[in-house]
Short mmCIF file of C-alpha atoms and ligand atoms in Angstrom, two decimals:
data_model
loop_
_atom_site.label_atom_id
_atom_site.label_comp_id
_atom_site.label_asym_id
_atom_site.label_seq_id
_atom_site.Cartn_x
_atom_site.Cartn_y
_atom_site.Cartn_z
CA MET F 10 10.07 1.87 -15.65
CA SER F 11 12.73 -0.59 -14.55
CA GLY F 12 11.24 -0.48 -11.01
CA ALA F 13 7.83 -1.51 -12.35
CA LEU F 14 9.40 -4.30 -14.35
CA THR F 15 11.34 -5.60 -11.36
CA GLU F 16 8.13 -5.56 -9.31
CA THR F 17 6.25 -7.44 -12.01
CA ARG F 18 8.91 -10.11 -12.17
CA GLN F 19 9.23 -10.46 -8.44
CA LYS F 20 5.56 -10.49 -7.50
CA PHE F 21 3.80 -11.89 -10.54
CA LEU F 22 6.10 -13.74 -12.89
CA ASP F 23 8.88 -15.44 -10.94
CA PRO F 24 6.70 -17.16 -8.32
CA THR F 25 4.69 -18.75 -11.13
CA ILE F 26 7.07 -19.37 -13.97
CA ASN F 27 8.76 -22.54 -12.75
CA LYS F 28 5.64 -24.26 -11.57
CA GLY F 29 3.64 -27.17 -12.91
CA LEU F 30 1.36 -24.59 -14.52
CA TYR F 31 3.55 -24.85 -17.54
CA ARG F 32 3.47 -28.61 -17.81
CA LYS F 33 1.19 -29.43 -20.70
CA GLY F 34 -1.46 -28.00 -22.98
CA ALA F 35 -2.22 -24.33 -23.27
CA ILE F 36 -2.03 -22.18 -20.17
CA HIS F 37 -5.23 -20.28 -19.35
CA VAL F 38 -4.51 -16.89 -17.84
CA LEU F 39 -6.75 -14.17 -16.43
CA ASP F 40 -5.20 -10.74 -15.90
CA VAL F 41 -7.40 -8.74 -13.52
CA CYS F 42 -6.49 -5.06 -14.00
CA VAL F 43 -4.42 -5.16 -17.17
CA GLY F 44 -3.34 -1.52 -16.85
CA MET F 45 -0.33 -0.83 -19.04
CA GLY F 46 0.11 -4.54 -19.57
CA TYR F 47 3.37 -5.08 -17.66
CA ASN F 48 2.24 -8.34 -16.08
CA THR F 49 0.87 -9.83 -19.26
CA ALA F 50 3.78 -8.64 -21.40
CA CYS F 51 6.26 -10.11 -18.95
CA LEU F 52 4.45 -13.45 -18.92
CA MET F 53 4.14 -13.55 -22.71
CA GLN F 54 7.81 -12.73 -23.13
CA ALA F 55 8.69 -15.63 -20.83
CA LEU F 56 6.31 -17.98 -22.64
CA ASN F 57 7.74 -17.03 -26.02
CA LYS F 58 10.90 -18.88 -25.02
CA THR F 59 8.86 -22.07 -24.51
CA ASN F 60 6.55 -23.99 -26.79
CA LYS F 61 3.65 -23.28 -24.45
CA ASN F 62 0.45 -21.80 -25.86
CA ILE F 63 -1.67 -19.31 -24.00
CA ILE F 64 -5.38 -18.56 -23.82
CA TRP F 65 -5.59 -15.14 -22.22
CA TRP F 66 -8.39 -13.02 -20.81
CA GLY F 67 -8.01 -9.55 -19.35
CA LEU F 68 -10.28 -7.27 -17.31
CA GLU F 69 -9.72 -3.52 -17.22
CA ILE F 70 -11.88 -0.44 -16.73
CA ASP F 71 -9.69 2.26 -18.21
CA GLN F 72 -8.46 2.31 -21.82
CA ARG F 73 -5.82 4.97 -21.20
CA PRO F 74 -3.01 2.89 -19.64
CA ILE F 75 -2.71 0.48 -22.59
CA SER F 76 -2.87 3.44 -24.93
CA ILE F 77 0.02 5.04 -23.07
CA SER F 78 1.96 1.76 -23.38
CA VAL F 79 1.66 1.40 -27.13
CA ASN F 80 2.55 5.03 -27.73
CA ASN F 81 5.66 4.92 -25.57
CA ASN F 82 8.68 3.65 -27.46
CA LYS F 83 10.73 3.21 -24.31
CA PHE F 84 8.04 0.94 -22.87
CA LEU F 85 7.66 -0.97 -26.14
CA SER F 86 11.41 -1.49 -26.41
CA LEU F 87 11.24 -3.63 -23.25
CA TRP F 88 9.44 -6.33 -25.21
CA SER F 89 9.95 -8.65 -28.18
CA LYS F 90 8.22 -7.86 -31.49
CA GLU F 91 5.59 -10.56 -30.75
CA VAL F 92 4.73 -9.05 -27.38
CA GLN F 93 4.63 -5.55 -28.85
CA GLY F 94 2.17 -6.93 -31.42
CA VAL F 95 -0.03 -8.31 -28.65
CA LEU F 96 -0.11 -4.98 -26.81
CA LYS F 97 -0.88 -3.04 -29.97
CA SER F 98 -3.63 -5.45 -30.93
CA LEU F 99 -5.17 -5.22 -27.47
CA GLU F 100 -5.24 -1.47 -27.75
CA ARG F 101 -6.68 -1.49 -31.26
CA ASN F 102 -8.99 -4.51 -31.22
CA SER F 103 -9.30 -5.51 -27.55
CA SER F 104 -8.02 -8.91 -28.62
CA TRP F 105 -5.06 -10.68 -30.20
CA ILE F 106 -4.32 -13.89 -31.98
CA ASN F 107 -0.96 -15.29 -33.10
CA ASN F 108 0.90 -18.58 -33.29
CA LYS F 109 1.21 -18.69 -29.47
CA GLY F 110 -2.48 -18.33 -28.74
CA SER F 111 -5.20 -15.77 -28.37
CA GLY F 112 -6.51 -13.18 -25.97
CA THR F 113 -9.56 -11.05 -25.24
CA LEU F 114 -9.76 -7.93 -23.12
CA LEU F 115 -13.11 -7.13 -21.51
CA TRP F 116 -13.54 -3.44 -20.75
CA GLY F 117 -15.55 -2.26 -17.75
CA ASP F 118 -15.84 -2.79 -14.02
CA ALA F 119 -14.25 -6.17 -13.35
CA ARG F 120 -17.08 -7.01 -10.93
CA GLN F 121 -19.37 -7.09 -13.95
CA THR F 122 -17.05 -8.23 -16.71
CA VAL F 123 -15.89 -11.24 -14.69
CA LYS F 124 -19.40 -12.60 -15.26
CA LEU F 125 -18.83 -12.47 -19.02
CA LEU F 126 -15.90 -14.90 -18.98
CA PRO F 127 -16.87 -18.12 -20.78
CA GLU F 128 -18.24 -20.59 -18.27
CA ASN F 129 -16.24 -23.48 -19.68
CA ILE F 130 -12.87 -21.86 -18.96
CA ASP F 131 -11.05 -22.23 -15.67
CA PHE F 132 -7.69 -20.61 -15.19
CA ASP F 133 -4.24 -21.92 -14.41
CA LEU F 134 -3.11 -18.48 -13.41
CA ILE F 135 -4.87 -15.32 -12.28
CA PHE F 136 -2.97 -12.08 -11.82
CA HIS F 137 -4.77 -9.80 -9.38
CA ASP F 138 -3.20 -6.37 -9.59
CA ALA F 139 -5.83 -3.84 -8.53
CA PHE F 140 -4.92 -0.66 -6.70
CA SER F 141 -4.61 -1.14 -2.94
CA PRO F 142 -7.72 -2.13 -0.93
CA CYS F 143 -8.28 1.34 0.53
CA LYS F 144 -8.28 2.81 -3.00
CA CYS F 145 -10.15 0.04 -4.82
CA PRO F 146 -11.90 -2.13 -2.17
CA MET F 147 -14.45 -3.42 -4.68
CA LEU F 148 -11.84 -5.65 -6.28
CA TRP F 149 -10.66 -6.98 -2.90
CA SER F 150 -14.06 -7.87 -1.48
CA GLU F 151 -14.74 -11.31 -0.07
CA GLU F 152 -17.34 -11.79 -2.82
CA PHE F 153 -15.16 -10.76 -5.75
CA LEU F 154 -12.23 -12.84 -4.51
CA TYR F 155 -14.58 -15.79 -4.13
CA VAL F 156 -15.69 -15.44 -7.76
CA LEU F 157 -12.04 -15.44 -8.84
CA ALA F 158 -11.20 -18.40 -6.61
CA GLU F 159 -14.00 -20.40 -8.19
CA ARG F 160 -12.45 -19.88 -11.61
CA ILE F 161 -9.05 -21.38 -10.71
CA LYS F 162 -8.30 -24.93 -11.87
CA PRO F 163 -7.12 -27.44 -9.27
CA GLY F 164 -3.37 -26.84 -9.06
CA GLY F 165 -3.74 -23.33 -10.48
CA GLN F 166 -3.05 -20.14 -8.59
CA LEU F 167 -3.89 -16.51 -8.02
CA GLN F 168 -0.98 -14.17 -7.72
CA THR F 169 -1.10 -10.76 -6.02
CA TYR F 170 1.28 -8.21 -4.55
CA SER F 171 -1.03 -7.85 -1.51
CA SER F 172 -0.10 -9.34 1.86
CA ALA F 173 -3.04 -7.71 3.64
CA ALA F 174 -4.66 -9.87 6.29
CA ALA F 175 -8.17 -9.14 4.99
CA ILE F 176 -7.24 -10.35 1.53
CA ARG F 177 -5.43 -13.45 2.70
CA ALA F 178 -8.26 -14.37 5.07
CA SER F 179 -10.84 -13.97 2.26
CA LEU F 180 -8.75 -16.09 -0.10
CA GLN F 181 -8.39 -18.74 2.58
CA ARG F 182 -12.14 -18.79 3.21
CA ALA F 183 -12.59 -19.20 -0.54
CA GLY F 184 -10.73 -22.51 -0.12
CA LEU F 185 -7.32 -21.49 -1.43
CA GLU F 186 -3.97 -22.36 0.12
CA ILE F 187 -2.03 -19.22 0.96
CA ASN F 188 1.70 -18.76 0.64
CA SER F 189 3.83 -15.71 1.13
CA ILE F 190 6.09 -14.33 -1.57
CA LYS F 191 9.53 -13.90 -0.08
CA PRO F 192 11.10 -10.48 -0.37
CA GLY F 193 14.20 -10.17 -2.49
CA GLY F 194 16.52 -7.54 -3.90
CA SER F 195 15.93 -4.16 -2.26
CA ASP F 196 12.88 -5.46 -0.35
CA THR F 197 14.70 -7.67 2.14
CA GLN F 198 13.46 -5.54 5.07
CA LYS F 199 9.86 -6.46 4.26
CA TRP F 200 8.12 -9.54 5.71
CA SER F 201 6.42 -10.40 2.44
CA VAL F 202 5.94 -8.90 -1.00
CA GLY F 203 2.72 -10.61 -1.85
CA THR F 204 0.60 -13.72 -1.83
CA THR F 205 0.24 -16.86 -3.90
CA ALA F 206 -3.17 -18.49 -3.43
CA LYS F 207 -3.42 -22.01 -4.83
CA ALA F 208 -6.44 -24.09 -5.65
CA ILE F 209 -5.58 -27.29 -3.87
CA LYS F 210 -5.46 -30.53 -5.83
CA LYS F 211 -6.96 -33.66 -4.38
CA GLY F 212 -4.46 -35.95 -2.63
CA PRO F 213 -1.49 -35.31 -0.34
CA GLN F 214 -0.05 -31.81 -0.45
CA LYS F 215 3.64 -31.04 -0.40
CA PRO F 216 4.72 -28.24 1.95
CA SER F 217 5.09 -25.06 -0.08
CA GLU F 218 8.67 -24.05 0.38
CA ASP F 219 10.87 -22.93 -2.43
CA TYR F 220 13.27 -20.11 -2.90
CA LEU F 221 10.54 -17.64 -3.88
CA ILE F 222 7.53 -18.54 -1.74
CA ARG F 223 7.07 -20.03 1.72
CA ASN F 224 4.29 -21.07 4.09
CA LEU F 225 2.92 -18.21 6.18
CA SER F 226 5.08 -17.46 9.22
CA LEU F 227 3.56 -17.55 12.72
CA MET F 228 3.45 -13.76 12.63
CA GLU F 229 1.53 -13.80 9.35
CA ARG F 230 -0.88 -16.48 10.59
CA GLU F 231 -1.58 -14.44 13.72
CA HIS F 232 -2.15 -11.42 11.50
CA LEU F 233 -5.13 -13.26 10.04
CA LEU F 234 -6.68 -13.42 13.52
CA THR F 235 -6.67 -9.65 14.05
CA LYS F 236 -9.11 -6.92 13.09
CA ALA F 237 -6.98 -6.30 10.02
CA ALA F 238 -8.41 -9.55 8.68
CA VAL F 239 -11.98 -8.28 8.68
CA PRO F 240 -12.92 -8.58 5.00
CA TYR F 241 -14.13 -5.98 2.55
CA ARG F 242 -17.76 -6.86 1.91
CA ASP F 243 -19.71 -6.18 -1.25
CA PRO F 244 -22.57 -8.74 -1.20
CA LEU F 245 -24.20 -7.71 -4.47
CA MET F 246 -20.96 -6.43 -5.99
CA ASN F 247 -22.39 -2.96 -6.45
CA ARG F 248 -21.19 -0.94 -3.43
CA ASN F 249 -19.05 2.12 -3.93
CA ILE F 250 -15.68 2.73 -2.28
CA GLN F 251 -17.07 4.71 0.64
CA GLN F 252 -19.76 2.13 1.40
CA ILE F 253 -17.33 -0.78 1.40
CA LEU F 254 -14.82 1.05 3.58
CA SER F 255 -17.35 2.32 6.07
CA TYR F 256 -19.12 -1.06 6.46
CA ARG F 257 -15.74 -2.61 7.14
CA LYS F 258 -14.79 0.07 9.65
CA GLU F 259 -18.01 -0.56 11.55
CA GLU F 260 -17.48 -4.32 11.49
CA GLN F 261 -13.94 -3.84 12.80
CA ARG F 262 -15.24 -1.58 15.57
CA LYS F 263 -17.71 -4.23 16.73
CA SER F 264 -15.31 -7.13 16.26
CA LYS F 265 -13.90 -9.01 19.27
CA LEU F 266 -10.75 -9.91 17.35
CA GLU F 267 -7.40 -8.71 18.64
CA THR F 268 -6.51 -5.22 17.48
CA THR F 269 -3.82 -4.96 14.88
CA SER F 270 -1.80 -2.68 17.17
CA GLN F 271 -1.75 -5.41 19.87
CA TRP F 272 -0.51 -7.86 17.27
CA LYS F 273 2.13 -5.34 16.19
CA MET F 274 3.22 -4.87 19.82
CA ARG F 275 3.71 -8.59 20.24
CA TRP F 276 5.96 -8.52 17.22
CA GLN F 277 7.51 -5.19 18.10
CA ASN F 278 11.09 -6.38 17.95
CA MET F 279 10.57 -6.71 14.25
CA PRO F 280 11.48 -3.76 12.07
CA GLU F 281 8.63 -1.37 11.17
CA SER F 282 8.54 -2.69 7.62
CA ILE F 283 7.61 -6.14 8.98
CA THR F 284 4.22 -4.94 10.14
CA SER F 285 3.31 -2.68 7.25
CA GLU F 286 1.50 -3.94 4.18
CA PRO F 287 2.66 -3.48 0.59
CA GLN F 288 0.58 -0.90 -1.27
CA ARG F 289 -0.16 -0.48 -4.96
CA ASN F 290 -0.98 3.09 -5.89
CA ASN F 291 0.64 3.39 -9.28
C1 SAM A 315 -2.01 -1.17 -10.46
S1 SAM A 315 -2.84 -0.89 -11.96
C2 SAM A 315 -2.57 -2.36 -12.87
C3 SAM A 315 -1.19 -2.49 -13.44
C4 SAM A 315 -1.12 -3.58 -14.47
N1 SAM A 315 -1.39 -4.89 -13.92
C5 SAM A 315 0.14 -3.64 -15.27
O1 SAM A 315 0.81 -4.70 -15.27
O2 SAM A 315 0.47 -2.65 -15.94
C6 SAM A 315 -4.51 -1.04 -11.51
C7 SAM A 315 -5.49 -1.01 -12.66
O3 SAM A 315 -6.79 -1.31 -12.17
C8 SAM A 315 -7.72 -0.70 -13.02
N2 SAM A 315 -9.04 -0.68 -12.35
C9 SAM A 315 -9.44 0.11 -11.32
N3 SAM A 315 -10.69 -0.19 -10.96
C10 SAM A 315 -11.12 -1.19 -11.77
C11 SAM A 315 -12.33 -1.93 -11.90
N4 SAM A 315 -13.37 -1.71 -11.08
N5 SAM A 315 -12.40 -2.88 -12.85
C12 SAM A 315 -11.36 -3.14 -13.67
N6 SAM A 315 -10.18 -2.48 -13.59
C13 SAM A 315 -10.06 -1.52 -12.66
C14 SAM A 315 -7.11 0.67 -13.24
O4 SAM A 315 -7.64 1.29 -14.39
C15 SAM A 315 -5.63 0.33 -13.36
O5 SAM A 315 -5.25 0.21 -14.71
#
């Protein structure tokens, strides 16, 4: 449990918490793949210490994880009474409302439920925490990521644990500015522990360097020019896992892009962990 919490903080909360997102007004948050609610609970706990309000939306297909959360005292004890109340209300009513704000959880395939989000809401922050692309490619498709990108306010951001070239390249094509989440703690051997994708504001941009995120390294930028960057495609957002994976495999086979193994060889002095991508299977 503490491992999951550390991961949530490192990949989802910390790279967002100090940013201008929290400047004024209510923060609008979309949690794609709510699961047990770690990401949302962690964010709400952090916001409880501020006077910031939150308008929250969540997308999730499976009701079991949140049910497990609210019936597990050890899990609940991680959170304040207010946050526990939010989790319990989500499980019971698929929504919550309190003096910090309100939230609604839409159950079903996120490819469909994303269309039910109110049109007049754009988000300051989107958590994208689906299982890894080989397990759940439908939520990493170029088309789905584009839909999410369109819902981010200028200056807002999408946060994911994925550093996969295909995902970063799709997010870039959707017009977002990509940064790499720096590894920390026990992950220092890794080249990245995720991606921050920002909707760029008009006007001059500051270089994105802080102690948690950085611009993509040369190695990471070259990664986006390899076959690994061939996107997952789901044009009508109705393909199944096998279809998405096999279309991509065929596109990679035909592609003239550099192979990922050639790219790896050029960077071979780097430790193995540098060229492997973070996975999310739990
Ligand atoms: C890695 S877990 C999410 C963990 C979660 N963010 C947390 O903080 O506890 C991935 C979640 O994606 C959900 N999921 C899988 N396919 C989905 C789909 N098509 N639409 C919506 N949710 C989906 C799973 O039910 C699972 O709860």
